[in-house]
Amino acid sequence: MNRTDRLLAILLELQRQRNVRACDLADLFETSQRTIYRDMQALSEAGVPVVAVPGKGYALVDGYFLPPVAFSADEAASLLLGSRYVAKQFDEEYSRLAMTASAKIEAVLPESVRKQTDRLCAGIALFESQPDLRPDERETEEKIKQLRRSILEEKRIAFTYSARYRQLARDEDVNTQREVDPYGLVHTNGAWYLVGWCHLRGDRRHFRLERIQSLTRLSQSFVRPDDFSLQQERKEPPIEVQLLFGAHLEAWVKEERSFFTVLEERREEGFYVKLRVRHEAEVLPWLLRWGGGVRVLAPEELRQRVLAEAQAIISANTPI
């Protein structure tokens, strides 16, 4: 962190807390107390009304640096919780930026609003599923860093991709070499996806990061379409999947619902669920976990695939 950034960060820290000790600032910014003393002198010379309170540390004169934006406690809590989620779920760089954003938000809150916000945030906890990153999660983090740079600089990438739906369909070409113009990243249901133009398929595609291997950045540049949006609808019509679960499974299906779910209804004959998928095999692993508790109403091709998979399971587990 350069000195200018540190001075601004110190100012924000003084605004966020009533009194701050030089030793705490030195620990926070990983520098010496002598450097902090010099920074405080620089702030004073720049016209910032910093006062030293014996035994308590540094503080700003009341009324200085009034916030240009007024947040309600609920608004501030929403922003802070969002920043904390990003800090826990995203890569190291975005975690650092999220914590910096949190500090800036807290810095502009009046004391009364800050206390209400603290109470609201104290009632909600965000826990990490794994305190330490698994090897595959570390790989995903590295991929995100590479992809973010390629997206920003609009550089084409190349990688080997394993399409799981092809594996389930027992196709031979499971692994394919791709060249892609990366448009954006999407995080959903605990997984990261790359959205971009696939030159092999000649169309826009979604790639799950765990299935991307040997990622490299190419020299070719591209221009992302002006009308591109991560929220836009796909061009090809999705496949509609209709399922009927036993009524006793309703609560469990809702708790572990598929990412592709678009409709759920409680009916006399059971619990009805409608999905929209790109490929039938995408939903196959989720279907198989329910065993005989689910019946495929449509499409017929998926029903036949479930039957074939069930027969394969029986064959694989039949004693020789």
XYZ file of C-alpha atoms in Angstrom:
320
model
C 0.000 0.000 0.000
C 1.475 3.374 -0.975
C 1.440 6.329 1.385
C -1.469 8.136 -0.247
C -3.678 5.072 0.047
C -2.574 4.537 3.632
C -3.381 8.144 4.600
C -6.890 7.788 3.178
C -7.308 4.436 4.906
C -6.192 5.951 8.222
C -8.688 8.761 7.773
C -11.460 6.250 7.151
C -10.400 4.276 10.196
C -10.499 7.428 12.336
C -13.951 8.217 10.982
C -15.141 4.659 11.701
C -13.841 4.492 15.280
C -13.966 7.103 18.018
C -10.360 6.588 19.167
C -7.546 4.676 17.460
C -4.150 3.913 18.951
C -0.966 4.283 16.910
C 0.066 0.697 17.702
C -3.275 -0.625 16.382
C -2.901 1.370 13.170
C 0.651 0.096 12.787
C -0.570 -3.503 13.102
C -3.471 -2.896 10.714
C -1.325 -1.388 7.962
C 1.742 -3.523 8.695
C 4.092 -0.647 9.307
C 5.924 0.923 12.240
C 4.464 3.256 14.867
C 6.996 5.865 13.805
C 5.519 5.788 10.299
C 2.033 6.226 11.782
C 3.248 9.268 13.742
C 4.574 10.787 10.518
C 1.270 9.998 8.757
C -0.677 11.745 11.515
C 1.567 14.776 11.168
C 0.958 14.766 7.396
C -2.826 14.629 7.928
C -2.647 17.539 10.353
C -0.577 19.582 7.916
C -3.167 18.829 5.226
C -5.867 20.406 7.388
C -7.407 17.278 8.893
C -8.371 18.080 12.523
C -6.677 15.110 14.219
C -6.347 15.291 18.000
C -4.328 13.042 20.307
C -6.221 11.858 23.370
C -3.837 10.784 26.167
C -4.206 7.083 26.913
C -6.781 6.570 24.133
C -5.065 7.399 20.868
C -6.025 9.597 17.954
C -9.465 10.964 17.131
C -11.134 13.359 14.717
C -12.788 16.561 15.863
C -16.558 16.076 16.085
C -18.401 17.123 12.934
C -15.486 16.638 10.559
C -15.849 14.674 7.318
C -19.637 14.583 7.287
C -20.927 11.687 5.165
C -22.053 12.695 1.678
C -24.545 9.798 1.608
C -27.002 8.896 4.348
C -27.716 5.173 4.796
C -30.478 3.748 6.945
C -29.468 0.964 9.326
C -31.161 -1.635 7.100
C -29.418 -0.322 3.979
C -26.035 -0.289 5.680
C -26.539 -3.791 7.091
C -27.444 -5.088 3.618
C -24.285 -3.597 2.121
C -22.059 -4.860 4.920
C -23.501 -8.376 4.823
C -23.034 -8.418 1.059
C -19.408 -7.361 1.453
C -18.836 -10.078 4.047
C -20.332 -12.683 1.731
C -17.988 -11.615 -1.053
C -15.067 -11.672 1.373
C -15.833 -15.283 2.301
C -16.842 -16.695 -1.070
C -14.632 -14.938 -3.628
C -10.914 -15.055 -4.270
C -8.260 -13.326 -2.169
C -8.158 -10.093 -4.161
C -11.914 -9.581 -4.058
C -11.947 -10.516 -0.369
C -9.503 -7.681 0.310
C -11.539 -5.241 -1.782
C -14.755 -6.299 -0.028
C -13.256 -5.609 3.397
C -12.017 -2.214 2.192
C -15.532 -1.430 0.947
C -16.968 -2.429 4.327
C -14.595 -0.057 6.092
C -15.656 2.811 3.803
C -19.350 2.114 4.421
C -18.867 2.013 8.183
C -16.820 5.199 8.037
C -19.684 7.327 6.713
C -22.309 6.068 9.169
C -23.406 8.408 11.979
C -22.893 6.942 15.427
C -26.607 6.237 15.999
C -27.017 4.445 12.667
C -23.781 2.526 13.183
C -25.023 1.099 16.487
C -28.290 -0.055 14.882
C -26.356 -1.542 11.970
C -24.046 -3.425 14.339
C -27.073 -4.938 16.099
C -28.626 -5.997 12.796
C -25.393 -7.567 11.529
C -24.823 -9.307 14.859
C -28.041 -11.248 14.302
C -26.856 -12.786 11.019
C -23.810 -15.031 10.614
C -22.144 -16.218 7.402
C -20.124 -19.382 7.880
C -17.674 -20.875 5.430
C -18.385 -24.491 4.546
C -14.636 -25.220 4.614
C -12.224 -23.162 6.753
C -9.321 -24.188 4.499
C -9.416 -24.314 0.732
C -9.269 -27.763 -0.811
C -6.762 -28.236 -3.644
C -9.527 -27.997 -6.271
C -10.804 -24.766 -4.692
C -7.319 -23.268 -4.855
C -7.192 -24.200 -8.546
C -10.555 -22.519 -9.089
C -9.299 -19.369 -7.382
C -6.301 -19.262 -9.706
C -8.559 -19.734 -12.717
C -10.750 -16.850 -11.572
C -7.727 -14.567 -11.393
C -6.647 -15.517 -14.924
C -10.151 -15.234 -16.319
C -10.859 -11.881 -14.684
C -7.751 -10.460 -16.316
C -8.670 -11.959 -19.708
C -12.219 -10.567 -19.446
C -10.925 -7.114 -18.530
C -8.308 -7.045 -21.297
C -10.542 -8.883 -23.808
C -8.033 -11.618 -24.600
C -9.017 -15.028 -25.974
C -8.284 -18.103 -23.849
C -7.727 -21.792 -24.562
C -8.373 -24.810 -22.349
C -9.344 -28.466 -22.211
C -12.957 -28.971 -21.174
C -14.679 -32.048 -19.789
C -18.417 -31.921 -20.519
C -20.094 -33.963 -17.803
C -23.327 -34.436 -19.721
C -21.357 -36.159 -22.497
C -19.743 -38.419 -19.930
C -23.146 -39.390 -18.591
C -24.383 -39.971 -22.107
C -21.320 -42.204 -22.623
C -20.108 -40.208 -25.603
C -16.496 -40.745 -26.573
C -15.464 -37.090 -26.938
C -15.607 -36.255 -23.238
C -12.588 -33.920 -23.304
C -12.462 -31.222 -25.969
C -10.003 -28.447 -26.768
C -11.680 -25.050 -26.691
C -10.793 -21.504 -27.676
C -13.165 -19.028 -26.028
C -13.711 -15.284 -25.904
C -14.485 -14.816 -22.196
C -17.454 -12.497 -21.586
C -18.165 -12.895 -17.882
C -18.179 -15.023 -14.723
C -21.232 -16.273 -12.858
C -21.314 -17.712 -9.327
C -24.386 -19.795 -8.540
C -25.229 -22.759 -6.324
C -21.700 -22.797 -4.936
C -20.008 -23.069 -8.348
C -18.337 -20.698 -10.802
C -19.220 -20.620 -14.498
C -17.514 -18.885 -17.409
C -19.759 -17.392 -20.092
C -18.174 -16.769 -23.471
C -18.112 -17.329 -27.194
C -16.896 -20.846 -27.990
C -15.099 -20.986 -31.344
C -15.423 -24.777 -31.482
C -19.229 -24.692 -31.225
C -19.693 -21.325 -32.934
C -22.025 -20.155 -30.194
C -22.165 -18.733 -26.699
C -21.519 -21.380 -24.031
C -21.319 -21.813 -20.249
C -18.310 -23.626 -18.759
C -18.054 -24.849 -15.187
C -14.637 -23.857 -13.863
C -13.910 -27.198 -12.169
C -14.092 -28.869 -15.593
C -11.621 -26.444 -17.184
C -8.046 -27.721 -17.372
C -4.801 -26.363 -18.852
C -6.093 -22.802 -19.018
C -3.900 -20.486 -21.097
C -4.240 -16.899 -22.241
C -3.830 -16.269 -25.976
C -2.572 -13.203 -27.794
C -5.731 -12.760 -29.908
C -8.020 -9.928 -28.854
C -11.806 -9.828 -29.140
C -14.594 -7.291 -28.658
C -17.423 -8.235 -26.331
C -20.848 -7.515 -27.888
C -22.367 -4.241 -26.680
C -25.680 -5.971 -25.984
C -24.143 -8.742 -23.881
C -25.665 -9.242 -20.447
C -25.214 -12.100 -17.996
C -28.960 -11.941 -17.383
C -29.961 -12.299 -21.032
C -31.939 -15.287 -22.264
C -30.231 -18.016 -24.248
C -31.095 -18.189 -27.952
C -31.915 -21.898 -28.141
C -35.148 -23.051 -26.457
C -34.551 -25.024 -23.242
C -35.748 -28.576 -22.683
C -38.704 -28.749 -20.301
C -38.503 -31.553 -17.747
C -41.606 -32.557 -15.762
C -41.266 -34.663 -12.614
C -43.579 -36.113 -9.996
C -42.174 -36.822 -6.536
C -43.786 -38.718 -3.715
C -45.595 -36.304 -1.387
C -43.330 -37.380 1.493
C -40.299 -35.982 -0.354
C -41.644 -32.441 -0.831
C -39.686 -30.865 2.034
C -36.436 -32.583 1.012
C -36.798 -31.645 -2.662
C -37.344 -28.010 -1.677
C -34.311 -28.115 0.582
C -32.104 -29.579 -2.154
C -33.851 -28.179 -5.200
C -32.188 -28.280 -8.569
C -30.630 -25.152 -10.024
C -32.879 -25.692 -13.078
C -36.194 -25.609 -11.147
C -38.784 -23.160 -12.520
C -42.030 -24.440 -10.951
C -43.125 -26.453 -7.912
C -46.715 -27.498 -7.165
C -48.350 -29.649 -4.541
C -50.827 -31.930 -6.324
C -53.180 -34.674 -5.244
C -50.986 -37.352 -6.812
C -47.712 -35.962 -5.417
C -45.244 -33.081 -5.586
C -44.875 -31.742 -9.146
C -41.628 -30.071 -10.280
C -40.804 -28.461 -13.622
C -37.225 -27.852 -14.778
C -35.691 -26.166 -17.807
C -32.334 -27.563 -18.922
C -30.001 -27.292 -21.904
C -29.218 -31.018 -21.971
C -31.204 -33.843 -20.414
C -28.102 -35.341 -18.807
C -27.482 -32.156 -16.825
C -30.277 -33.092 -14.431
C -29.598 -36.846 -14.391
C -27.326 -36.927 -11.284
C -29.880 -34.914 -9.303
C -32.692 -37.217 -10.421
C -30.858 -40.409 -9.514
C -30.325 -39.322 -5.921
C -34.097 -39.648 -5.303
C -34.205 -43.286 -6.373
C -37.731 -44.632 -6.720
C -39.220 -41.517 -5.149
C -39.476 -39.656 -8.450
C -41.152 -40.374 -11.785
C -40.232 -38.626 -15.051
C -43.371 -37.387 -16.797
C -41.562 -35.726 -19.701
C -39.621 -35.816 -21.913
C -39.709 -39.453 -22.889
C -36.012 -39.416 -23.820
C -35.062 -38.515 -20.255
C -37.334 -41.217 -18.840
C -35.601 -43.781 -21.034
C -32.209 -42.484 -19.934
C -33.173 -42.863 -16.261
C -34.315 -46.430 -16.948
C -31.049 -47.216 -18.736
C -29.011 -45.747 -15.887
C -31.021 -47.705 -13.317
C -30.401 -50.905 -15.274
C -26.699 -50.093 -15.436
C -26.657 -49.676 -11.642
C -28.376 -53.039 -11.215
C -25.906 -54.725 -13.575
C -22.900 -53.166 -11.854
C -24.080 -54.322 -8.425
C -25.337 -57.788 -9.302
C -23.109 -60.465 -7.679
C -21.018 -62.335 -10.195
